[in-house]
CSV table of C-alpha atoms in Angstrom, one decimal:
chain,number,residue,atom,x,y,z
A,152,MET,CA,-11.7,99.0,-13.5
A,153,ALA,CA,-10.9,98.4,-17.2
A,154,LEU,CA,-10.2,94.8,-16.5
A,155,PHE,CA,-13.5,94.3,-14.4
A,156,LEU,CA,-15.4,95.9,-17.2
A,157,PHE,CA,-13.9,93.9,-19.8
A,158,LEU,CA,-15.0,90.9,-17.7
A,159,CYS,CA,-18.4,92.0,-17.3
A,160,LEU,CA,-19.1,92.8,-20.9
A,161,CYS,CA,-18.0,89.2,-21.6
A,162,SER,CA,-20.8,86.9,-22.8
A,163,CYS,CA,-20.5,83.1,-23.0
A,164,THR,CA,-21.8,82.6,-26.3
A,165,ALA,CA,-22.0,84.5,-29.5
A,166,GLY,CA,-24.8,84.1,-31.8
A,167,ASN,CA,-27.1,85.5,-34.4
A,168,GLN,CA,-29.0,88.1,-33.2
A,169,SER,CA,-32.0,88.3,-35.4
A,170,ILE,CA,-33.3,84.6,-35.0
A,171,GLU,CA,-36.7,84.8,-34.3
A,172,SER,CA,-38.3,83.1,-31.5
A,173,THR,CA,-41.4,82.6,-29.5
A,174,PRO,CA,-43.7,85.9,-28.8
A,175,GLU,CA,-43.2,85.3,-25.0
A,176,ARG,CA,-39.3,86.1,-25.6
A,177,PRO,CA,-38.3,89.6,-24.6
A,178,TYR,CA,-37.1,91.6,-27.7
A,179,LEU,CA,-35.2,95.1,-28.6
A,180,MET,CA,-36.8,97.6,-30.8
A,181,VAL,CA,-35.3,100.3,-32.3
A,182,LEU,CA,-37.4,103.8,-31.8
A,183,GLY,CA,-34.8,106.1,-33.1
A,184,VAL,CA,-31.4,106.2,-34.9
A,185,ALA,CA,-30.5,109.8,-35.3
A,186,GLN,CA,-28.5,112.4,-33.3
A,187,ASP,CA,-29.9,114.5,-30.6
A,188,ALA,CA,-31.8,116.7,-33.2
A,189,GLY,CA,-33.2,114.0,-35.2
A,190,TYR,CA,-33.7,114.2,-39.1
A,191,PRO,CA,-34.8,116.6,-40.4
A,192,GLN,CA,-33.1,119.3,-38.3
A,193,ALA,CA,-34.4,122.7,-37.2
A,194,GLY,CA,-33.8,125.1,-40.1
A,195,TYR,CA,-32.5,123.1,-42.6
A,196,GLN,CA,-34.7,123.8,-45.4
A,197,ASP,CA,-33.5,121.1,-47.8
A,198,GLU,CA,-34.1,118.4,-45.6
A,199,TRP,CA,-37.5,119.3,-44.9
A,200,GLU,CA,-38.0,119.6,-48.8
A,201,ALA,CA,-36.3,116.1,-49.2
A,202,ILE,CA,-39.0,114.8,-46.8
A,203,LYS,CA,-41.9,116.5,-48.7
A,204,LEU,CA,-40.9,114.9,-51.9
A,205,GLY,CA,-40.6,111.4,-50.3
A,206,GLN,CA,-36.8,111.3,-51.1
A,207,ARG,CA,-35.9,111.0,-47.6
A,208,GLN,CA,-37.6,109.4,-44.3
A,209,ILE,CA,-38.1,111.2,-41.0
A,210,GLN,CA,-35.5,109.6,-38.2
A,211,TYR,CA,-36.4,109.9,-34.5
A,212,THR,CA,-33.5,110.5,-31.8
A,213,VAL,CA,-32.0,107.6,-30.8
A,214,SER,CA,-33.5,105.4,-28.5
A,215,LEU,CA,-34.3,101.6,-27.6
A,216,GLY,CA,-37.4,99.7,-26.5
A,217,LEU,CA,-36.8,96.8,-24.4
A,218,VAL,CA,-40.0,94.7,-24.3
A,219,ASP,CA,-40.6,91.8,-21.7
A,220,PRO,CA,-43.9,90.2,-22.9
A,221,GLN,CA,-43.9,87.2,-20.5
A,222,ASN,CA,-44.2,89.9,-17.7
A,223,HIS,CA,-46.0,92.7,-19.5
A,224,LYS,CA,-43.3,94.8,-18.9
A,225,ARG,CA,-41.4,97.3,-21.3
A,226,TYR,CA,-38.4,99.6,-20.8
A,227,LEU,CA,-37.2,102.9,-22.3
A,228,PHE,CA,-33.6,103.6,-23.2
A,229,GLU,CA,-33.2,107.3,-23.7
A,230,ALA,CA,-36.1,110.0,-23.3
A,231,THR,CA,-35.8,111.7,-26.3
A,232,PRO,CA,-37.4,114.9,-27.8
A,233,ASP,CA,-39.4,112.6,-30.1
A,234,PHE,CA,-40.8,110.8,-26.8
A,235,LYS,CA,-44.5,111.0,-27.8
A,236,GLU,CA,-43.6,109.4,-31.3
A,237,GLN,CA,-41.7,106.8,-29.9
A,238,LEU,CA,-44.4,106.0,-27.1
A,239,GLN,CA,-46.8,105.6,-29.8
A,240,MET,CA,-44.5,103.4,-31.8
A,241,MET,CA,-44.1,101.1,-28.5
A,242,ASP,CA,-48.0,101.2,-27.7
A,243,LYS,CA,-48.7,99.4,-31.2
A,244,VAL,CA,-46.5,96.2,-30.4
A,245,SER,CA,-46.4,96.1,-26.5
A,246,GLU,CA,-48.0,96.9,-23.0
A,247,SER,CA,-47.0,97.8,-19.4
A,248,GLN,CA,-47.7,97.4,-15.9
A,249,GLN,CA,-46.7,101.2,-14.9
A,250,TYR,CA,-48.0,103.4,-18.0
A,251,PRO,CA,-46.0,104.5,-20.1
A,252,PHE,CA,-43.0,102.5,-18.8
A,253,ASP,CA,-41.8,100.3,-16.3
A,254,GLY,CA,-38.3,102.1,-16.4
A,255,ILE,CA,-36.5,104.6,-18.3
A,256,PHE,CA,-33.0,104.4,-18.5
A,257,LEU,CA,-30.8,107.5,-19.4
A,258,THR,CA,-27.2,107.6,-20.6
A,259,HIS,CA,-26.3,111.1,-19.9
A,260,ALA,CA,-27.6,115.0,-20.0
A,261,HIS,CA,-27.1,116.0,-23.6
A,262,ILE,CA,-30.6,116.9,-25.0
A,263,GLY,CA,-31.4,114.2,-27.1
A,264,HIS,CA,-30.9,111.6,-24.4
A,265,TYR,CA,-33.2,113.2,-21.5
A,266,THR,CA,-35.3,116.0,-22.3
A,267,GLY,CA,-38.4,113.9,-23.2
A,268,LEU,CA,-39.1,113.4,-19.6
A,269,ILE,CA,-41.1,116.7,-19.9
A,270,HIS,CA,-44.0,114.4,-21.2
A,271,LEU,CA,-44.3,112.9,-17.7
A,272,GLY,CA,-45.1,116.2,-16.0
A,273,ARG,CA,-48.4,117.4,-14.8
A,274,GLU,CA,-48.6,119.5,-18.3
A,275,VAL,CA,-48.7,116.6,-20.3
A,276,MET,CA,-49.2,113.1,-18.9
A,277,GLY,CA,-48.9,113.6,-15.1
A,278,THR,CA,-47.3,110.3,-14.6
A,279,LYS,CA,-46.8,109.0,-10.9
A,280,ASP,CA,-43.7,107.3,-10.0
A,281,ILE,CA,-42.2,106.1,-13.0
A,282,PRO,CA,-38.6,104.5,-12.3
A,283,VAL,CA,-36.1,106.6,-13.9
A,284,TYR,CA,-32.4,104.8,-13.8
A,285,THR,CA,-29.7,107.3,-13.6
A,286,MET,CA,-26.0,107.8,-12.7
A,287,PRO,CA,-25.4,109.8,-9.5
A,288,LYS,CA,-24.4,113.2,-11.3
A,289,MET,CA,-27.3,112.8,-13.6
A,290,LYS,CA,-29.5,112.4,-10.5
A,291,SER,CA,-28.1,115.1,-8.9
A,292,PHE,CA,-28.7,117.2,-12.2
A,293,LEU,CA,-32.1,116.4,-12.4
A,294,GLU,CA,-33.0,116.8,-8.9
A,295,GLN,CA,-31.4,120.4,-8.7
A,296,SER,CA,-32.4,121.8,-12.3
A,297,GLY,CA,-35.9,123.2,-13.1
A,298,PRO,CA,-37.8,122.1,-14.7
A,299,TRP,CA,-36.7,118.6,-14.0
A,300,SER,CA,-36.6,119.1,-10.5
A,301,GLN,CA,-40.5,119.4,-10.6
A,302,LEU,CA,-40.7,116.1,-11.9
A,303,VAL,CA,-39.1,114.6,-9.0
A,304,SER,CA,-41.0,117.0,-6.3
A,305,LEU,CA,-44.2,116.1,-7.9
A,306,GLY,CA,-43.8,112.4,-7.9
A,307,ASN,CA,-43.8,111.9,-11.7
A,308,ILE,CA,-40.8,110.1,-11.4
A,309,ASP,CA,-39.0,107.9,-8.9
A,310,LEU,CA,-35.2,108.6,-9.5
A,311,GLN,CA,-33.2,105.0,-9.4
A,312,THR,CA,-29.6,105.7,-8.6
A,313,MET,CA,-27.4,103.2,-10.6
A,314,GLN,CA,-23.6,102.7,-10.1
A,315,ASP,CA,-20.7,102.1,-12.5
A,316,SER,CA,-20.8,98.4,-13.7
A,317,THR,CA,-23.2,97.1,-11.5
A,318,GLN,CA,-26.3,95.1,-12.8
A,319,VAL,CA,-29.9,96.1,-12.5
A,320,GLN,CA,-32.2,93.2,-12.2
A,321,LEU,CA,-35.4,93.6,-14.1
A,322,SER,CA,-36.2,90.1,-14.3
A,323,PRO,CA,-34.8,86.5,-13.5
A,324,SER,CA,-33.7,86.5,-17.2
A,325,ILE,CA,-33.3,90.1,-17.9
A,326,SER,CA,-30.4,92.7,-16.6
A,327,VAL,CA,-29.1,96.1,-17.5
A,328,MET,CA,-25.5,97.3,-16.5
A,329,PRO,CA,-24.3,100.9,-17.0
A,330,PHE,CA,-20.8,101.6,-17.5
A,331,THR,CA,-19.1,104.7,-17.8
A,332,VAL,CA,-17.8,105.8,-21.2
A,333,PRO,CA,-15.6,109.1,-22.0
A,334,HIS,CA,-17.3,112.0,-23.4
A,335,ARG,CA,-18.5,115.6,-23.1
A,336,ASP,CA,-19.7,115.4,-19.2
A,337,GLU,CA,-21.1,119.1,-18.8
A,338,TYR,CA,-23.7,118.0,-16.5
A,339,SER,CA,-23.6,114.3,-15.9
A,340,GLU,CA,-21.5,111.5,-16.4
A,341,THR,CA,-21.8,109.5,-19.6
A,342,VAL,CA,-22.6,105.8,-19.8
A,343,GLY,CA,-23.4,103.1,-22.2
A,344,PHE,CA,-25.4,99.8,-21.6
A,345,LYS,CA,-25.2,96.2,-21.3
A,346,ILE,CA,-28.3,94.5,-21.8
A,347,GLN,CA,-28.7,90.8,-20.8
A,348,ILE,CA,-31.2,89.0,-22.0
A,349,ALA,CA,-31.1,85.1,-20.9
A,350,GLU,CA,-27.9,84.3,-22.4
A,351,LYS,CA,-27.8,86.9,-25.2
A,352,SER,CA,-25.8,90.3,-24.5
A,353,ILE,CA,-26.4,93.7,-26.0
A,354,VAL,CA,-24.1,96.7,-26.0
A,355,PHE,CA,-25.5,100.1,-26.5
A,356,ILE,CA,-22.8,103.2,-26.6
A,357,PRO,CA,-25.0,106.0,-28.3
A,358,ASP,CA,-22.4,108.7,-27.5
A,359,ILE,CA,-18.7,108.4,-26.7
A,360,ASP,CA,-15.5,110.3,-27.6
A,361,LYS,CA,-12.7,108.8,-29.9
A,362,TRP,CA,-11.9,104.9,-29.2
A,363,ASN,CA,-8.6,105.6,-28.2
A,364,LYS,CA,-9.9,107.7,-25.2
A,365,TRP,CA,-11.7,104.5,-23.6
A,366,ASP,CA,-9.6,102.4,-21.2
A,367,VAL,CA,-11.3,99.3,-23.1
A,368,ASP,CA,-10.7,97.7,-26.7
A,369,ILE,CA,-14.0,98.2,-28.4
A,370,ARG,CA,-12.9,95.1,-30.6
A,371,GLU,CA,-13.0,92.8,-27.5
A,372,VAL,CA,-16.3,94.3,-26.9
A,373,VAL,CA,-17.7,93.4,-30.1
A,374,LYS,CA,-16.0,89.9,-29.9
A,375,THR,CA,-17.4,89.0,-26.5
A,376,ASN,CA,-20.9,90.0,-26.9
A,377,ASP,CA,-23.7,89.3,-29.3
A,378,LEU,CA,-25.4,92.7,-30.7
A,379,ILE,CA,-23.3,96.2,-30.6
A,380,LEU,CA,-25.3,99.3,-31.4
A,381,ILE,CA,-22.4,102.0,-31.2
A,382,ASP,CA,-22.0,105.9,-32.1
A,383,ALA,CA,-22.0,106.6,-35.6
A,384,SER,CA,-22.6,110.3,-35.1
A,385,PHE,CA,-20.3,111.7,-38.3
A,386,TYR,CA,-19.1,109.3,-41.3
A,387,GLN,CA,-15.7,111.4,-41.7
A,388,ASP,CA,-14.1,114.5,-40.7
A,389,GLY,CA,-14.8,117.7,-42.9
A,390,GLU,CA,-18.8,116.6,-42.6
A,391,LEU,CA,-19.5,119.8,-40.4
A,392,LYS,CA,-18.7,122.7,-42.9
A,393,GLY,CA,-17.0,125.6,-40.9
A,394,ARG,CA,-16.6,123.7,-37.5
A,395,ASP,CA,-13.6,122.3,-35.9
A,396,MET,CA,-14.8,118.7,-35.5
A,397,SER,CA,-12.2,117.9,-33.1
A,398,LEU,CA,-14.0,119.7,-30.5
A,399,ILE,CA,-16.8,117.2,-31.0
A,400,PRO,CA,-14.6,114.1,-30.7
A,401,HIS,CA,-17.0,111.1,-32.0
A,402,PRO,CA,-15.5,108.1,-33.7
A,403,PHE,CA,-15.9,108.7,-37.2
A,404,THR,CA,-17.7,105.8,-38.9
A,405,ARG,CA,-15.0,105.3,-41.3
A,406,GLU,CA,-12.5,105.3,-38.4
A,407,SER,CA,-14.5,102.5,-36.5
A,408,MET,CA,-14.6,100.4,-39.7
A,409,GLU,CA,-10.9,100.6,-40.2
A,410,LEU,CA,-10.5,99.5,-36.4
A,411,PHE,CA,-12.8,96.8,-36.9
A,412,LYS,CA,-11.3,95.6,-40.4
A,413,ASP,CA,-9.6,92.5,-39.3
A,414,LEU,CA,-12.5,91.3,-37.0
A,415,SER,CA,-13.8,88.1,-38.4
A,416,ALA,CA,-17.2,88.2,-40.7
A,417,THR,CA,-19.3,86.8,-37.9
A,418,ASP,CA,-18.1,89.5,-35.6
A,419,LYS,CA,-18.6,92.4,-38.0
A,420,ASP,CA,-22.0,91.1,-38.6
A,421,LYS,CA,-22.7,91.9,-34.7
A,422,VAL,CA,-22.1,95.6,-35.2
A,423,TYR,CA,-24.8,98.2,-36.0
A,424,PHE,CA,-24.0,101.6,-36.4
A,425,ILE,CA,-26.6,104.2,-34.8
A,426,HIS,CA,-27.1,108.0,-33.5
A,427,ALA,CA,-26.0,109.7,-36.9
A,428,ASN,CA,-26.2,113.5,-37.2
A,429,HIS,CA,-28.5,114.7,-39.9
A,430,THR,CA,-25.2,115.5,-41.8
A,431,ASN,CA,-24.1,111.7,-42.0
A,432,PRO,CA,-25.1,110.2,-45.1
A,433,LEU,CA,-25.8,106.7,-43.6
A,434,LEU,CA,-29.2,108.4,-43.0
A,435,ASP,CA,-29.7,108.0,-46.4
A,436,ILE,CA,-30.4,104.6,-47.7
A,437,ASN,CA,-29.6,105.3,-51.4
A,438,SER,CA,-26.0,107.0,-50.5
A,439,PRO,CA,-22.5,105.6,-51.6
A,440,GLU,CA,-21.6,105.5,-47.9
A,441,HIS,CA,-24.4,103.6,-46.7
A,442,GLU,CA,-23.7,101.0,-49.4
A,443,GLU,CA,-20.1,100.9,-48.3
A,444,VAL,CA,-20.6,100.1,-44.7
A,445,LEU,CA,-23.1,97.3,-45.8
A,446,LYS,CA,-20.3,96.0,-48.3
A,447,ALA,CA,-17.8,95.9,-45.2
A,448,GLY,CA,-19.8,93.5,-43.6
A,449,PHE,CA,-21.5,95.9,-41.0
A,450,HIS,CA,-25.1,96.9,-40.3
A,451,ILE,CA,-27.0,100.3,-39.9
A,452,ALA,CA,-29.8,100.6,-37.5
A,453,ARG,CA,-33.3,100.9,-39.0
A,454,GLN,CA,-36.1,102.5,-37.3
A,455,GLU,CA,-38.8,100.1,-36.1
A,456,GLN,CA,-36.1,97.1,-36.5
A,457,ILE,CA,-36.6,94.6,-33.9
A,458,PHE,CA,-34.0,92.0,-32.3
A,459,ARG,CA,-35.7,89.1,-30.9
A,460,PHE,CA,-33.9,86.8,-28.2
């Protein structure tokens, strides 16, 4: 399975993911970069004050928008607590045939990644048969747990089952492939996505446990794809005061940079850190840690950033 996944993640050609192209070409838009609770987080008055004083900016929960202008379609990756703000961001730049989205892809059942589905219910938008792509356990969770089950029974959403390492073809030139990754799977499995747009391949892994728990070498994933958006929940150990961070085993940003240190400059340039906890100094563009990542040759995903292909 590890070999199969590695082969599926491979891309024939690496290139500069930020090259501008014609408006008809598909593109990805970063709709949020923060961990599940966003920034500022509930109850942290210093963060709210920093926003008020203009010292920091609001950062929405991690999400991507995939836009296919030629077919007038768009897709959402993660339905977050910031769904309505992120939908508004998409409405300014794109359109869909099945409003609000022609499909929604979910990675797993942690609060920052699916709870935005509530906006599709009869209390809000009252949508009809919006395709929601899930893995089997995630599908069962939504079908059997209220209030999500009501979205299914009322036909607000139409659950589409995905299978590990199997492509979902969205158009002749666009496909999405889920692949399972190790994570705290209390209610569902967890996946990352490989998004294929023509000859370009994008890997999105917003949540994963430590890299050594995965049976795939993340360095090979970087080498064989064109753009990598990966989990940067925490910058380093000790970041959560008074909590045992081994119980929340995300890759520390510094661990990832150390793991990637021998990659070529071209490969490092593919890496974008995303899904930063409110405690992570990467969210502060003026922090030494933010500068450290950039100087090392990597990137930090920015809200409203667009990647054209």
